[in-house]
């Protein structure tokens, strides 16, 4: 007979999922009720309000999609891109490549603006792309590139889109709750995120928001949105102000309890405080790693606090280090992707995982493991350096 599954207790310091708060797990285990139950609808109204707070927008078309971040990405592109539309897509890592795929699958023309992996999107290149192409409908870019640990200047890029009468689609999967994000203030037209990065929640839900300009563009579509499930016109009836809630699909009730709880926690902490916490523990981790002699891939001003890409010491088998961290410390960190595979690790400090205990665990586990393999690192320096930082 097959037995019940009990996962091991891990500390998740990779690119996501990150540690889930026990409060969120407890919320998820509460009794399932009907998705049209008045109490459930009341809870969903609170989810919408708290999500507007998290995104910093008052747009009524702000809601969770019942699927992971990739579905939020698809929801933005499938609703806004029509056959023949020109979309400037910025690529400086894995996720920009997926945006290109989305544009092309929905019949759009992707105009690529490429930057090296580990560098932010260059606004000057985006301006040149607008100058070289007329009638660009959309600018799409990743705010926080989880594949490299780079933060791009979303405010500036959205301003360039506005100056050129284009809409913006922004991937905020890893930035929401971890780095400053101001959807209305920066004039973002379509934004999507995920629950498993900086929101201390399990994967499976994708919060999205559309501006008034985006809603107008959706309403003016010439062709029918090619996805039924993600067609926002059908969902607007459910989510629009005062609309009667009718059956669209069965909402993942318990996952939404979890999401509600994670948003309650974010409100309690305060958005700005959550951003500051990510920066604070990133600084402690950085001080410790640098004391050990481990350097960062990304230049200081563009580093994401919640995703640290750091160089693997010379001659070290990075995969062996990760499997030892998992086996001996129940600690998960991420591998490098693409051209960075084998060269960097990606250490996440996201949501609930972003705390002092995890920073110290990671530094000591990494130092022990690396010195056991004979790596050329400074020993006995990392923990005191991080402790001194925390004591300041
Ligand atoms: C994780 C991630 C996604 C995809 O989210 P899923 O929930 O895995 O579908 C998209 N963009 C970025 C920047 C991410 O980090």
JSON list of N, CA, C and O and ligand atoms in Angstrom, two decimals, residues 15 67-71 73 95 98 142 144-147 171-174 192-197 203-205, ligand 1:
[
{"chain": "A", "resi": 15, "resn": "UNK", "atom": "N", "xyz": [15.61, 30.22, -6.08]},
{"chain": "A", "resi": 15, "resn": "UNK", "atom": "CA", "xyz": [14.85, 31.22, -6.84]},
{"chain": "A", "resi": 15, "resn": "UNK", "atom": "C", "xyz": [13.33, 31.09, -6.69]},
{"chain": "A", "resi": 15, "resn": "UNK", "atom": "O", "xyz": [12.59, 31.70, -7.44]},
{"chain": "A", "resi": 67, "resn": "UNK", "atom": "N", "xyz": [-3.66, 30.20, -11.25]},
{"chain": "A", "resi": 67, "resn": "UNK", "atom": "CA", "xyz": [-2.59, 29.45, -11.91]},
{"chain": "A", "resi": 67, "resn": "UNK", "atom": "C", "xyz": [-1.27, 30.16, -11.60]},
{"chain": "A", "resi": 67, "resn": "UNK", "atom": "O", "xyz": [-1.30, 31.31, -11.15]},
{"chain": "A", "resi": 68, "resn": "UNK", "atom": "N", "xyz": [-0.13, 29.50, -11.84]},
{"chain": "A", "resi": 68, "resn": "UNK", "atom": "CA", "xyz": [1.15, 30.13, -11.46]},
{"chain": "A", "resi": 68, "resn": "UNK", "atom": "C", "xyz": [1.53, 31.36, -12.29]},
{"chain": "A", "resi": 68, "resn": "UNK", "atom": "O", "xyz": [0.81, 31.73, -13.22]},
{"chain": "A", "resi": 69, "resn": "UNK", "atom": "N", "xyz": [2.65, 31.97, -11.93]},
{"chain": "A", "resi": 69, "resn": "UNK", "atom": "CA", "xyz": [3.11, 33.21, -12.55]},
{"chain": "A", "resi": 69, "resn": "UNK", "atom": "C", "xyz": [3.12, 33.18, -14.07]},
{"chain": "A", "resi": 69, "resn": "UNK", "atom": "O", "xyz": [2.78, 34.18, -14.72]},
{"chain": "A", "resi": 70, "resn": "UNK", "atom": "N", "xyz": [3.46, 32.06, -14.65]},
{"chain": "A", "resi": 70, "resn": "UNK", "atom": "CA", "xyz": [3.51, 31.95, -16.11]},
{"chain": "A", "resi": 70, "resn": "UNK", "atom": "C", "xyz": [2.14, 32.22, -16.72]},
{"chain": "A", "resi": 70, "resn": "UNK", "atom": "O", "xyz": [2.04, 32.73, -17.85]},
{"chain": "A", "resi": 71, "resn": "UNK", "atom": "N", "xyz": [1.07, 31.88, -16.00]},
{"chain": "A", "resi": 71, "resn": "UNK", "atom": "CA", "xyz": [-0.29, 32.13, -16.50]},
{"chain": "A", "resi": 71, "resn": "UNK", "atom": "C", "xyz": [-0.60, 33.62, -16.42]},
{"chain": "A", "resi": 71, "resn": "UNK", "atom": "O", "xyz": [-1.32, 34.16, -17.27]},
{"chain": "A", "resi": 73, "resn": "UNK", "atom": "N", "xyz": [1.66, 35.92, -16.85]},
{"chain": "A", "resi": 73, "resn": "UNK", "atom": "CA", "xyz": [2.38, 36.42, -18.02]},
{"chain": "A", "resi": 73, "resn": "UNK", "atom": "C", "xyz": [1.51, 36.24, -19.27]},
{"chain": "A", "resi": 73, "resn": "UNK", "atom": "O", "xyz": [1.27, 37.17, -20.03]},
{"chain": "A", "resi": 95, "resn": "UNK", "atom": "N", "xyz": [13.51, 35.10, -18.56]},
{"chain": "A", "resi": 95, "resn": "UNK", "atom": "CA", "xyz": [12.08, 35.40, -18.65]},
{"chain": "A", "resi": 95, "resn": "UNK", "atom": "C", "xyz": [11.71, 36.34, -19.80]},
{"chain": "A", "resi": 95, "resn": "UNK", "atom": "O", "xyz": [10.61, 36.27, -20.34]},
{"chain": "A", "resi": 98, "resn": "UNK", "atom": "N", "xyz": [10.78, 34.23, -22.64]},
{"chain": "A", "resi": 98, "resn": "UNK", "atom": "CA", "xyz": [9.41, 33.71, -22.59]},
{"chain": "A", "resi": 98, "resn": "UNK", "atom": "C", "xyz": [8.41, 34.77, -23.06]},
{"chain": "A", "resi": 98, "resn": "UNK", "atom": "O", "xyz": [7.36, 34.44, -23.62]},
{"chain": "A", "resi": 142, "resn": "UNK", "atom": "N", "xyz": [11.13, 42.61, -17.87]},
{"chain": "A", "resi": 142, "resn": "UNK", "atom": "CA", "xyz": [11.12, 41.96, -16.55]},
{"chain": "A", "resi": 142, "resn": "UNK", "atom": "C", "xyz": [11.71, 42.94, -15.54]},
{"chain": "A", "resi": 142, "resn": "UNK", "atom": "O", "xyz": [12.83, 43.42, -15.73]},
{"chain": "A", "resi": 144, "resn": "UNK", "atom": "N", "xyz": [12.34, 42.35, -12.13]},
{"chain": "A", "resi": 144, "resn": "UNK", "atom": "CA", "xyz": [13.36, 41.65, -11.33]},
{"chain": "A", "resi": 144, "resn": "UNK", "atom": "C", "xyz": [13.65, 40.32, -12.01]},
{"chain": "A", "resi": 144, "resn": "UNK", "atom": "O", "xyz": [12.83, 39.40, -11.96]},
{"chain": "A", "resi": 145, "resn": "UNK", "atom": "N", "xyz": [14.81, 40.23, -12.68]},
{"chain": "A", "resi": 145, "resn": "UNK", "atom": "CA", "xyz": [15.16, 39.03, -13.46]},
{"chain": "A", "resi": 145, "resn": "UNK", "atom": "C", "xyz": [15.74, 37.97, -12.50]},
{"chain": "A", "resi": 145, "resn": "UNK", "atom": "O", "xyz": [16.87, 38.04, -12.05]},
{"chain": "A", "resi": 146, "resn": "UNK", "atom": "N", "xyz": [14.91, 36.98, -12.20]},
{"chain": "A", "resi": 146, "resn": "UNK", "atom": "CA", "xyz": [15.28, 35.95, -11.22]},
{"chain": "A", "resi": 146, "resn": "UNK", "atom": "C", "xyz": [16.39, 35.04, -11.75]},
{"chain": "A", "resi": 146, "resn": "UNK", "atom": "O", "xyz": [17.08, 34.41, -10.96]},
{"chain": "A", "resi": 147, "resn": "UNK", "atom": "N", "xyz": [16.55, 34.99, -13.06]},
{"chain": "A", "resi": 147, "resn": "UNK", "atom": "CA", "xyz": [17.58, 34.10, -13.60]},
{"chain": "A", "resi": 147, "resn": "UNK", "atom": "C", "xyz": [18.99, 34.65, -13.37]},
{"chain": "A", "resi": 147, "resn": "UNK", "atom": "O", "xyz": [19.96, 33.90, -13.40]},
{"chain": "A", "resi": 171, "resn": "UNK", "atom": "N", "xyz": [6.85, 42.23, -15.85]},
{"chain": "A", "resi": 171, "resn": "UNK", "atom": "CA", "xyz": [6.95, 41.02, -15.03]},
{"chain": "A", "resi": 171, "resn": "UNK", "atom": "C", "xyz": [7.46, 41.43, -13.65]},
{"chain": "A", "resi": 171, "resn": "UNK", "atom": "O", "xyz": [8.60, 41.88, -13.51]},
{"chain": "A", "resi": 172, "resn": "UNK", "atom": "N", "xyz": [6.58, 41.30, -12.66]},
{"chain": "A", "resi": 172, "resn": "UNK", "atom": "CA", "xyz": [6.96, 41.65, -11.28]},
{"chain": "A", "resi": 172, "resn": "UNK", "atom": "C", "xyz": [6.87, 40.41, -10.38]},
{"chain": "A", "resi": 172, "resn": "UNK", "atom": "O", "xyz": [6.55, 40.50, -9.21]},
{"chain": "A", "resi": 173, "resn": "UNK", "atom": "N", "xyz": [7.16, 39.25, -10.97]},
{"chain": "A", "resi": 173, "resn": "UNK", "atom": "CA", "xyz": [7.00, 38.00, -10.21]},
{"chain": "A", "resi": 173, "resn": "UNK", "atom": "C", "xyz": [7.90, 38.02, -8.98]},
{"chain": "A", "resi": 173, "resn": "UNK", "atom": "O", "xyz": [7.46, 37.71, -7.87]},
{"chain": "A", "resi": 174, "resn": "UNK", "atom": "N", "xyz": [9.15, 38.41, -9.16]},
{"chain": "A", "resi": 174, "resn": "UNK", "atom": "CA", "xyz": [10.08, 38.38, -8.03]},
{"chain": "A", "resi": 174, "resn": "UNK", "atom": "C", "xyz": [10.17, 39.72, -7.31]},
{"chain": "A", "resi": 174, "resn": "UNK", "atom": "O", "xyz": [10.66, 39.79, -6.20]},
{"chain": "A", "resi": 192, "resn": "UNK", "atom": "N", "xyz": [2.11, 41.40, -13.76]},
{"chain": "A", "resi": 192, "resn": "UNK", "atom": "CA", "xyz": [1.77, 40.08, -13.19]},
{"chain": "A", "resi": 192, "resn": "UNK", "atom": "C", "xyz": [2.85, 39.69, -12.20]},
{"chain": "A", "resi": 192, "resn": "UNK", "atom": "O", "xyz": [3.98, 40.14, -12.28]},
{"chain": "A", "resi": 193, "resn": "UNK", "atom": "N", "xyz": [2.43, 38.84, -11.24]},
{"chain": "A", "resi": 193, "resn": "UNK", "atom": "CA", "xyz": [3.40, 38.37, -10.26]},
{"chain": "A", "resi": 193, "resn": "UNK", "atom": "C", "xyz": [3.09, 36.92, -9.90]},
{"chain": "A", "resi": 193, "resn": "UNK", "atom": "O", "xyz": [2.31, 36.25, -10.58]},
{"chain": "A", "resi": 194, "resn": "UNK", "atom": "N", "xyz": [3.73, 36.45, -8.83]},
{"chain": "A", "resi": 194, "resn": "UNK", "atom": "CA", "xyz": [3.51, 35.08, -8.37]},
{"chain": "A", "resi": 194, "resn": "UNK", "atom": "C", "xyz": [3.47, 35.11, -6.86]},
{"chain": "A", "resi": 194, "resn": "UNK", "atom": "O", "xyz": [3.84, 36.10, -6.23]},
{"chain": "A", "resi": 195, "resn": "UNK", "atom": "N", "xyz": [3.02, 34.02, -6.26]},
{"chain": "A", "resi": 195, "resn": "UNK", "atom": "CA", "xyz": [2.87, 33.99, -4.80]},
{"chain": "A", "resi": 195, "resn": "UNK", "atom": "C", "xyz": [4.07, 33.39, -4.10]},
{"chain": "A", "resi": 195, "resn": "UNK", "atom": "O", "xyz": [4.25, 33.59, -2.90]},
{"chain": "A", "resi": 196, "resn": "UNK", "atom": "N", "xyz": [4.89, 32.63, -4.85]},
{"chain": "A", "resi": 196, "resn": "UNK", "atom": "CA", "xyz": [5.92, 31.80, -4.19]},
{"chain": "A", "resi": 196, "resn": "UNK", "atom": "C", "xyz": [7.28, 32.45, -4.10]},
{"chain": "A", "resi": 196, "resn": "UNK", "atom": "O", "xyz": [8.24, 31.79, -3.75]},
{"chain": "A", "resi": 197, "resn": "UNK", "atom": "N", "xyz": [7.37, 33.74, -4.44]},
{"chain": "A", "resi": 197, "resn": "UNK", "atom": "CA", "xyz": [8.69, 34.39, -4.35]},
{"chain": "A", "resi": 197, "resn": "UNK", "atom": "C", "xyz": [8.72, 35.22, -3.06]},
{"chain": "A", "resi": 197, "resn": "UNK", "atom": "O", "xyz": [9.06, 34.69, -2.03]},
{"chain": "A", "resi": 203, "resn": "UNK", "atom": "N", "xyz": [3.27, 28.19, -4.32]},
{"chain": "A", "resi": 203, "resn": "UNK", "atom": "CA", "xyz": [3.04, 28.53, -5.74]},
{"chain": "A", "resi": 203, "resn": "UNK", "atom": "C", "xyz": [1.62, 28.19, -6.15]},
{"chain": "A", "resi": 203, "resn": "UNK", "atom": "O", "xyz": [0.93, 27.44, -5.48]},
{"chain": "A", "resi": 204, "resn": "UNK", "atom": "N", "xyz": [1.20, 28.76, -7.27]},
{"chain": "A", "resi": 204, "resn": "UNK", "atom": "CA", "xyz": [-0.09, 28.36, -7.85]},
{"chain": "A", "resi": 204, "resn": "UNK", "atom": "C", "xyz": [-1.07, 29.48, -8.10]},
{"chain": "A", "resi": 204, "resn": "UNK", "atom": "O", "xyz": [-2.13, 29.25, -8.68]},
{"chain": "A", "resi": 205, "resn": "UNK", "atom": "N", "xyz": [-0.73, 30.70, -7.65]},
{"chain": "A", "resi": 205, "resn": "UNK", "atom": "CA", "xyz": [-1.63, 31.84, -7.88]},
{"chain": "A", "resi": 205, "resn": "UNK", "atom": "C", "xyz": [-0.80, 32.94, -8.54]},
{"chain": "A", "resi": 205, "resn": "UNK", "atom": "O", "xyz": [0.36, 33.13, -8.19]},
{"chain": "B", "resi": 1, "resn": "LIG", "atom": "C1", "xyz": [9.26, 32.47, -11.24]},
{"chain": "B", "resi": 1, "resn": "LIG", "atom": "C2", "xyz": [9.14, 33.48, -12.33]},
{"chain": "B", "resi": 1, "resn": "LIG", "atom": "C3", "xyz": [8.19, 33.40, -13.35]},
{"chain": "B", "resi": 1, "resn": "LIG", "atom": "C4", "xyz": [7.27, 32.21, -13.53]},
{"chain": "B", "resi": 1, "resn": "LIG", "atom": "O1", "xyz": [6.45, 31.98, -12.46]},
{"chain": "B", "resi": 1, "resn": "LIG", "atom": "P1", "xyz": [5.84, 30.51, -12.25]},
{"chain": "B", "resi": 1, "resn": "LIG", "atom": "O2", "xyz": [5.01, 30.65, -11.02]},
{"chain": "B", "resi": 1, "resn": "LIG", "atom": "O3", "xyz": [7.01, 29.59, -12.10]},
{"chain": "B", "resi": 1, "resn": "LIG", "atom": "O4", "xyz": [5.03, 30.17, -13.44]},
{"chain": "B", "resi": 1, "resn": "LIG", "atom": "C5", "xyz": [8.12, 34.42, -14.29]},
{"chain": "B", "resi": 1, "resn": "LIG", "atom": "N1", "xyz": [8.95, 35.48, -14.22]},
{"chain": "B", "resi": 1, "resn": "LIG", "atom": "C6", "xyz": [9.89, 35.60, -13.26]},
{"chain": "B", "resi": 1, "resn": "LIG", "atom": "C7", "xyz": [10.79, 36.80, -13.25]},
{"chain": "B", "resi": 1, "resn": "LIG", "atom": "C8", "xyz": [10.01, 34.60, -12.30]},
{"chain": "B", "resi": 1, "resn": "LIG", "atom": "O5", "xyz": [10.96, 34.70, -11.36]}
]
